[in-house]
Amino acid sequence: MPDVLRGVKIAATAVREVARGLNMTFRSMFEKPVTISYPEEKRPVRARFRGRHDLNRYENGLEKCIGCALCAAACPADAIFVEAGENTDEQRFSPGERYARVYEINMLRCIFCGYCEDACPTEAIVLGDNYELSFTDRRNAIYTKEMLLKPVPAGGQPTPQTTPPGVYTRSVPAMNNPSD
Amino acid sequence: MSKQVNLTIDNQAVTAAEGALIVDAAKKVGINIPVFCYHPKLEPAGMCRMCLVEIGRPVIDRATGAPVMEGGKPKLQFGPKLETSCTTPVSEGMVVITNSEKVKAARKDVVEFLLTSHPLDCPVCDKGGECPLQNLTLAHGPATSRFLFNEKNHNAKHVPLGDLIYLDRERCIQCGRCVRFQEKIAGDPVIGFYNRGRQMEIVTFSEPGFDSYFSGNTTDICPVGALTSADFRFGARPWEMKATASICTHCAVGCNLAFNVRREVGGKNGSPSKGGIVIKRALPRQNEAVNELWICDKGRFAYQYSESPTRLATPLVRKDGELTPASWDVALEYAAEGLLGESKPGQAKDLLVIGSGRLANEDLFTLRKLAEGAGGQAALYSQSGGGDLLAQVGAAPGTNLASLGKGSVILVVASDLHEEAPIWFLRVKQAAERGATLIVAAGRPTRLDRYAKYVIRYAYGEEAQIVAALGDSPRRAELVEAAKPAAAAKPAAAAKLVEAAKPAAAAKTVEAAKPAAAARLVEAAEAFGKAENALVFFGSDGLGQSGAQSVAQACAQLLAATRHVGRPNNGLIPVWGRANEQGGWELGLKAANLQTALQASTTAYIVAADPYGDDPSLPAPSFLVVQELFLTETARRADVVFPAQAFTERDGSFTSGERRVQRYYPATPALADCRPDYAISAELGQHLGLKLEGRSAAAIFAQIATEIPAYKGLTYRRLAETTNATAIGAAKDPRDAEERRCADLYYSGAGYENTQGLGVQLPLQTLSPALSKPAAAPAAQLSKTGLLAVPVTQLYDLGQTVLPSALLRQRIGEAWVGVNPADAAEAGIEAGAAPAAIVQVVLPGKPEWRAAARIDERTPRGVLLIPRSMGLPLNAPLPGASIRPVVRRDSQEAASQQPA
């Protein structure tokens, strides 16, 4: 007798446990999934996420980058390379006298620390939201200025621009107290 | 030794020479007083007030003259205000406090005040990173400013002061270093202050702007980024560049340079740099015995030829009449076959090897070895002569122009130093200002005349006689005698004629000299004879090879007769046209008459020289091998052309005119397939069946050191030695980075430090007895028909090493010929016209040449000044020249515009 009773008890436990397990299964079948179908769907990044760099433009399309190479100096991984050139009113890339003729970031070296952003005197370089960095060749890891520059905003002109003389004389357009 | 003074600076006992400035005395014991306007090489101005310190002086009892004692110590009296330590000389018992609260507050205020009108555009400023204002603001300045930033001065960002230098007026802190440098050191006051107060700005007075050969130095000494060079504008940030030591190749001074290089994608001047290392700028490297802290603009900007896209990159071999690219093996084989001709291996008897002073000692030595081994002849390509004498009478080891002052005499013969060797001009001028007696003997007025105590004018062709007269007292006595009757006849007229140049066609200078001039010659000769130290410079103004040879001979005899030989600060310094001509002479190459030498040989191997470009009428050998940087006229005529490496791409050593052997280092990787000159020569020698060392410059130098007596015991390591610099402000230990930084700050921020070698001066041989006997110099036999065309040197010429520099090219100007107004009038040319009249220059046996006439009194009567390397080949004075006017350009244009 005790054998029968034990057998029933075991069967009941098995049924209960299976039901409980399946309950979890069925419940999660109808739950909203935590995964997303990347790359069709993308999760928004956090506000302070540090992704691929962007080179910003002013509203009129002029580049914010003045080619000062302070980002390159601040970079602990030596990932940034800048070569400066001189603006003229006929061929203006940025306000002031100096612009980045060559601007390259080696994304294989970059550790996304954001020091370049801190060092930038014109807020030209910012670490953006883009984390999709993949290359099949080491050479492709070097992002050039054309790849990093943001598109020209609506109403702006692409660079180089022809500008009236005496307007864009300052590298930092409204130079106020540096503590600002 | 001058009197020493004891003082206390920050509780540290200091002993300094009387007259030394507090700021320098403090520097010597390692106390760095911040300065902006003060520069150790300039007179103090006290303009920036950054160096304010507290100074206490002992109170002196007027009755006794002894210091008043107070508690066993001298009573001190501090001034009510702070004093500038850069203008105050040290005095006995002085107490200086440089770190009190009062001093610190003052510095803070000075920096704050300087920044009230500074744009703070450090990110785009070329000085940013090596800027004394930046560094001293960080060290002493306030973190914030009380001034309103919107009230800053706003001017147009940059103003070109000239073709080479840009000014940013906002950044200027009005220290006046540049103005003082131009006025006091360069003797070229072409810039100055304009306006006052906050409106004060630097302006240039000259046309073209900032017309000075030393203008680049102002960008170095500028303590802010107000003056920037057109070459380096936005080139790179200072911390991104690496410095490589080098030696300037443009004249015999041998200025120490530092090339700042960095890796670059874009390349400049159209050079195809794709990630290669390029030179961003050339800076002076401190060598107190050679160039101090300065270099001329040619040295600073002309290096660009080494990066020119027109350089030869592969060997060329003549195939079917055309020069076609070939591999090194093919080219070497072909060259060797052609040079050997019918003769046995190891023998090429009719071979003429020509090397120029652009080559390193190692190259010239290999060339000589090659010529000797093959049984041919080696020649130095030079328009000058007399280098063989310098081993005996050259500048003795220890010679330093900076140590010449009172009691010394400097004689400059036949040289416009300002054009031929600007740094020597600058240093000779400074020696004269320190009290050295300067004697300038020249055929025409030169810029050095205004610093000279005695100016001696001679007619071209009589240089050697004038020098001989300086050393030969009987001849001088004759001269005075000869001049006497003329003095009695018309003294006033005679006095007038002293300065005026005389016709070359006139009788001998010595006989025709007017009394004042004769007396001056006598006085100069006496000063020279009595001088404690005497240096003689001889150049190439109006001299050819033979002329230079006899001038050198006369100078050597003069020095030997007056016993100015073999001691430091005595001897003969040749103003060669190229960096290493002295090395050529030392290593056994001699300047040869190319006309006869080329006539006598059937094959030639020409290295780093362009004889056919300089004189197309030279005879052509049947087989010609050329080793060059560019496809010159000579290279175009060659059967084989080897591409050589530029001096920036390899190592080697030069021997300067002062016989200082100095080493240079590779700054950039070699262009394409180019090889160093010594390696090509050695390999060519191997193909000829000779065994030559060509593995490295150091190995060849070791060979030179064993084979050439003058170079005995020298090694590359010895050339690279630096001693503790003795100059004020220099880092005591150049290997100490912190000390270097402070030294640089003192000078301006640009890196002047010399850690790669000061060079070694060669010892002199004993004087041969032949030189001790004064011998009459032979008078040059110059025909008296027509005008005498004489070659003169111009710093920026159309040479292969100047043209590729886009910056200097605009400074070269058009071809000119110097004409005396009287001669011009005779030829029917209108003087004083603008633009200058164009004339046709006709020389016997030369093609006609068109040039702008510079008609003024600076050209002596009967003489035509022809600049070298400006289009008309002229290597020696040539009589029988004439000029005729050409219809002026503007009138020609006007004529062509008129309807027919």
mmCIF file of C-alpha atoms in Angstrom, chain A residues 7-171:
data_model
loop_
_atom_site.group_PDB
_atom_site.id
_atom_site.type_symbol
_atom_site.label_atom_id
_atom_site.label_comp_id
_atom_site.label_asym_id
_atom_site.label_seq_id
_atom_site.Cartn_x
_atom_site.Cartn_y
_atom_site.Cartn_z
ATOM 1 C CA GLY A 7 3.666 6.209 -6.574
ATOM 2 C CA VAL A 8 0.659 8.533 -6.654
ATOM 3 C CA LYS A 9 2.539 11.162 -4.688
ATOM 4 C CA ILE A 10 5.429 11.081 -7.101
ATOM 5 C CA ALA A 11 3.097 11.301 -10.097
ATOM 6 C CA ALA A 12 1.306 14.268 -8.585
ATOM 7 C CA THR A 13 4.565 16.037 -7.895
ATOM 8 C CA ALA A 14 5.710 15.371 -11.420
ATOM 9 C CA VAL A 15 2.515 16.783 -12.886
ATOM 10 C CA ARG A 16 2.702 19.824 -10.626
ATOM 11 C CA GLU A 17 6.308 20.496 -11.422
ATOM 12 C CA VAL A 18 5.781 20.065 -15.141
ATOM 13 C CA ALA A 19 2.800 22.385 -15.006
ATOM 14 C CA ARG A 20 4.829 24.930 -13.101
ATOM 15 C CA GLY A 21 7.626 24.700 -15.599
ATOM 16 C CA LEU A 22 5.297 24.931 -18.539
ATOM 17 C CA ASN A 23 3.540 27.806 -16.854
ATOM 18 C CA MET A 24 6.811 29.712 -16.946
ATOM 19 C CA THR A 25 7.285 28.659 -20.547
ATOM 20 C CA PHE A 26 3.791 29.616 -21.632
ATOM 21 C CA ARG A 27 3.924 32.838 -19.650
ATOM 22 C CA SER A 28 7.160 33.922 -21.284
ATOM 23 C CA MET A 29 5.773 32.913 -24.651
ATOM 24 C CA PHE A 30 3.284 35.703 -24.386
ATOM 25 C CA GLU A 31 5.623 38.185 -22.667
ATOM 26 C CA LYS A 32 7.174 41.095 -24.548
ATOM 27 C CA PRO A 33 10.620 39.857 -25.688
ATOM 28 C CA VAL A 34 13.737 41.474 -24.166
ATOM 29 C CA THR A 35 15.833 40.975 -27.296
ATOM 30 C CA ILE A 36 15.445 43.129 -30.344
ATOM 31 C CA SER A 37 15.941 42.064 -33.906
ATOM 32 C CA TYR A 38 19.190 43.893 -34.512
ATOM 33 C CA PRO A 39 20.085 45.207 -37.058
ATOM 34 C CA GLU A 40 16.502 45.814 -38.248
ATOM 35 C CA GLU A 41 15.708 47.267 -34.876
ATOM 36 C CA LYS A 42 18.123 49.304 -32.775
ATOM 37 C CA ARG A 43 18.139 50.122 -29.114
ATOM 38 C CA PRO A 44 18.603 53.788 -28.281
ATOM 39 C CA VAL A 45 21.840 54.547 -26.450
ATOM 40 C CA ARG A 46 22.157 56.339 -23.118
ATOM 41 C CA ALA A 47 22.605 60.076 -23.014
ATOM 42 C CA ARG A 48 26.312 59.866 -22.133
ATOM 43 C CA PHE A 49 27.142 56.992 -24.426
ATOM 44 C CA ARG A 50 30.506 57.347 -26.151
ATOM 45 C CA GLY A 51 30.320 56.015 -29.652
ATOM 46 C CA ARG A 52 31.979 56.912 -32.907
ATOM 47 C CA HIS A 53 33.141 60.496 -33.228
ATOM 48 C CA ASP A 54 31.326 63.154 -35.185
ATOM 49 C CA LEU A 55 32.832 66.369 -36.484
ATOM 50 C CA ASN A 56 30.241 69.077 -36.057
ATOM 51 C CA ARG A 57 29.324 71.915 -38.319
ATOM 52 C CA TYR A 58 27.892 75.330 -37.663
ATOM 53 C CA GLU A 59 24.418 76.093 -38.942
ATOM 54 C CA ASN A 60 25.783 77.684 -42.074
ATOM 55 C CA GLY A 61 27.737 74.574 -42.883
ATOM 56 C CA LEU A 62 31.208 75.738 -41.812
ATOM 57 C CA GLU A 63 33.175 73.130 -39.958
ATOM 58 C CA LYS A 64 33.644 73.680 -36.264
ATOM 59 C CA CYS A 65 37.015 71.961 -36.344
ATOM 60 C CA ILE A 66 39.878 74.467 -36.570
ATOM 61 C CA GLY A 67 42.635 71.919 -36.913
ATOM 62 C CA CYS A 68 44.321 72.793 -33.632
ATOM 63 C CA ALA A 69 45.273 69.151 -32.959
ATOM 64 C CA LEU A 70 44.561 69.446 -29.244
ATOM 65 C CA CYS A 71 42.445 66.293 -29.552
ATOM 66 C CA ALA A 72 45.465 64.515 -30.980
ATOM 67 C CA ALA A 73 47.562 65.815 -28.110
ATOM 68 C CA ALA A 74 45.006 64.689 -25.535
ATOM 69 C CA CYS A 75 44.479 61.263 -27.065
ATOM 70 C CA PRO A 76 46.020 58.609 -24.801
ATOM 71 C CA ALA A 77 45.959 56.037 -27.588
ATOM 72 C CA ASP A 78 47.510 58.285 -30.224
ATOM 73 C CA ALA A 79 44.580 57.517 -32.484
ATOM 74 C CA ILE A 80 44.028 60.987 -33.942
ATOM 75 C CA PHE A 81 46.045 62.600 -36.696
ATOM 76 C CA VAL A 82 45.495 66.192 -37.756
ATOM 77 C CA GLU A 83 47.131 68.318 -40.383
ATOM 78 C CA ALA A 84 46.178 71.965 -40.480
ATOM 79 C CA GLY A 85 45.729 74.251 -43.439
ATOM 80 C CA GLU A 86 45.044 77.929 -43.884
ATOM 81 C CA ASN A 87 41.600 79.291 -44.741
ATOM 82 C CA THR A 88 41.039 82.052 -47.220
ATOM 83 C CA ASP A 89 37.802 83.881 -47.867
ATOM 84 C CA GLU A 90 37.662 82.207 -51.267
ATOM 85 C CA GLN A 91 38.099 78.748 -49.807
ATOM 86 C CA ARG A 92 36.780 78.687 -46.283
ATOM 87 C CA PHE A 93 36.304 75.478 -44.352
ATOM 88 C CA SER A 94 35.988 76.861 -40.849
ATOM 89 C CA PRO A 95 35.884 80.244 -39.134
ATOM 90 C CA GLY A 96 39.250 81.844 -38.457
ATOM 91 C CA GLU A 97 42.560 81.207 -40.112
ATOM 92 C CA ARG A 98 43.090 77.540 -39.522
ATOM 93 C CA TYR A 99 41.226 74.414 -40.547
ATOM 94 C CA ALA A 100 41.858 70.694 -40.560
ATOM 95 C CA ARG A 101 43.174 69.752 -43.962
ATOM 96 C CA VAL A 102 43.533 66.164 -42.860
ATOM 97 C CA TYR A 103 41.631 64.683 -39.939
ATOM 98 C CA GLU A 104 41.902 60.989 -39.275
ATOM 99 C CA ILE A 105 40.949 58.725 -36.391
ATOM 100 C CA ASN A 106 42.175 55.187 -36.221
ATOM 101 C CA MET A 107 39.201 53.374 -34.722
ATOM 102 C CA LEU A 108 41.292 50.329 -33.903
ATOM 103 C CA ARG A 109 43.360 52.443 -31.595
ATOM 104 C CA CYS A 110 40.584 54.554 -30.152
ATOM 105 C CA ILE A 111 39.540 53.568 -26.646
ATOM 106 C CA PHE A 112 36.505 55.887 -26.653
ATOM 107 C CA CYS A 113 37.644 57.698 -23.545
ATOM 108 C CA GLY A 114 36.316 61.033 -24.752
ATOM 109 C CA TYR A 115 39.407 63.063 -23.894
ATOM 110 C CA CYS A 116 39.340 64.498 -27.418
ATOM 111 C CA GLU A 117 35.914 65.903 -26.715
ATOM 112 C CA ASP A 118 37.176 67.474 -23.509
ATOM 113 C CA ALA A 119 40.176 68.984 -25.227
ATOM 114 C CA CYS A 120 38.289 70.477 -28.142
ATOM 115 C CA PRO A 121 38.080 74.272 -27.834
ATOM 116 C CA THR A 122 35.211 74.589 -30.321
ATOM 117 C CA GLU A 123 33.116 71.522 -29.483
ATOM 118 C CA ALA A 124 33.857 70.279 -32.956
ATOM 119 C CA ILE A 125 34.510 66.688 -32.049
ATOM 120 C CA VAL A 126 31.908 64.808 -30.053
ATOM 121 C CA LEU A 127 31.549 61.131 -29.364
ATOM 122 C CA GLY A 128 28.254 60.214 -30.957
ATOM 123 C CA ASP A 129 25.771 57.386 -30.759
ATOM 124 C CA ASN A 130 27.187 55.211 -33.472
ATOM 125 C CA TYR A 131 28.684 51.999 -32.149
ATOM 126 C CA GLU A 132 28.556 50.091 -35.408
ATOM 127 C CA LEU A 133 32.215 49.964 -36.235
ATOM 128 C CA SER A 134 33.211 46.993 -38.266
ATOM 129 C CA PHE A 135 35.872 46.593 -40.864
ATOM 130 C CA THR A 136 37.257 43.801 -42.893
ATOM 131 C CA ASP A 137 40.565 45.562 -43.447
ATOM 132 C CA ARG A 138 42.800 47.382 -40.987
ATOM 133 C CA ARG A 139 43.071 50.293 -43.393
ATOM 134 C CA ASN A 140 39.329 50.766 -43.268
ATOM 135 C CA ALA A 141 39.601 51.414 -39.561
ATOM 136 C CA ILE A 142 41.055 54.820 -40.307
ATOM 137 C CA TYR A 143 38.146 57.223 -40.485
ATOM 138 C CA THR A 144 38.858 60.300 -42.541
ATOM 139 C CA LYS A 145 37.426 63.757 -42.175
ATOM 140 C CA GLU A 146 34.811 63.116 -44.867
ATOM 141 C CA MET A 147 33.560 60.092 -42.950
ATOM 142 C CA LEU A 148 33.476 61.880 -39.606
ATOM 143 C CA LEU A 149 31.936 65.180 -40.686
ATOM 144 C CA LYS A 150 28.245 65.573 -40.076
ATOM 145 C CA PRO A 151 26.144 66.303 -43.136
ATOM 146 C CA VAL A 152 25.558 69.938 -44.032
ATOM 147 C CA PRO A 153 22.501 71.155 -42.105
ATOM 148 C CA ALA A 154 19.486 72.402 -43.956
ATOM 149 C CA GLY A 155 20.070 75.927 -45.183
ATOM 150 C CA GLY A 156 23.844 75.568 -44.891
ATOM 151 C CA GLN A 157 26.474 75.420 -47.582
ATOM 152 C CA PRO A 158 29.009 72.659 -48.058
ATOM 153 C CA THR A 159 32.667 73.507 -47.428
ATOM 154 C CA PRO A 160 34.779 75.043 -48.811
ATOM 155 C CA GLN A 161 32.630 78.124 -48.934
ATOM 156 C CA THR A 162 33.254 81.515 -50.414
ATOM 157 C CA THR A 163 32.657 84.017 -47.667
ATOM 158 C CA PRO A 164 32.676 87.809 -47.518
ATOM 159 C CA PRO A 165 35.924 89.210 -46.142
ATOM 160 C CA GLY A 166 36.142 90.241 -42.517
ATOM 161 C CA VAL A 167 33.238 88.116 -41.247
ATOM 162 C CA TYR A 168 34.791 84.870 -40.126
ATOM 163 C CA THR A 169 37.969 86.232 -38.618
ATOM 164 C CA ARG A 170 37.869 84.326 -35.330
ATOM 165 C CA SER A 171 38.456 80.652 -34.842
#
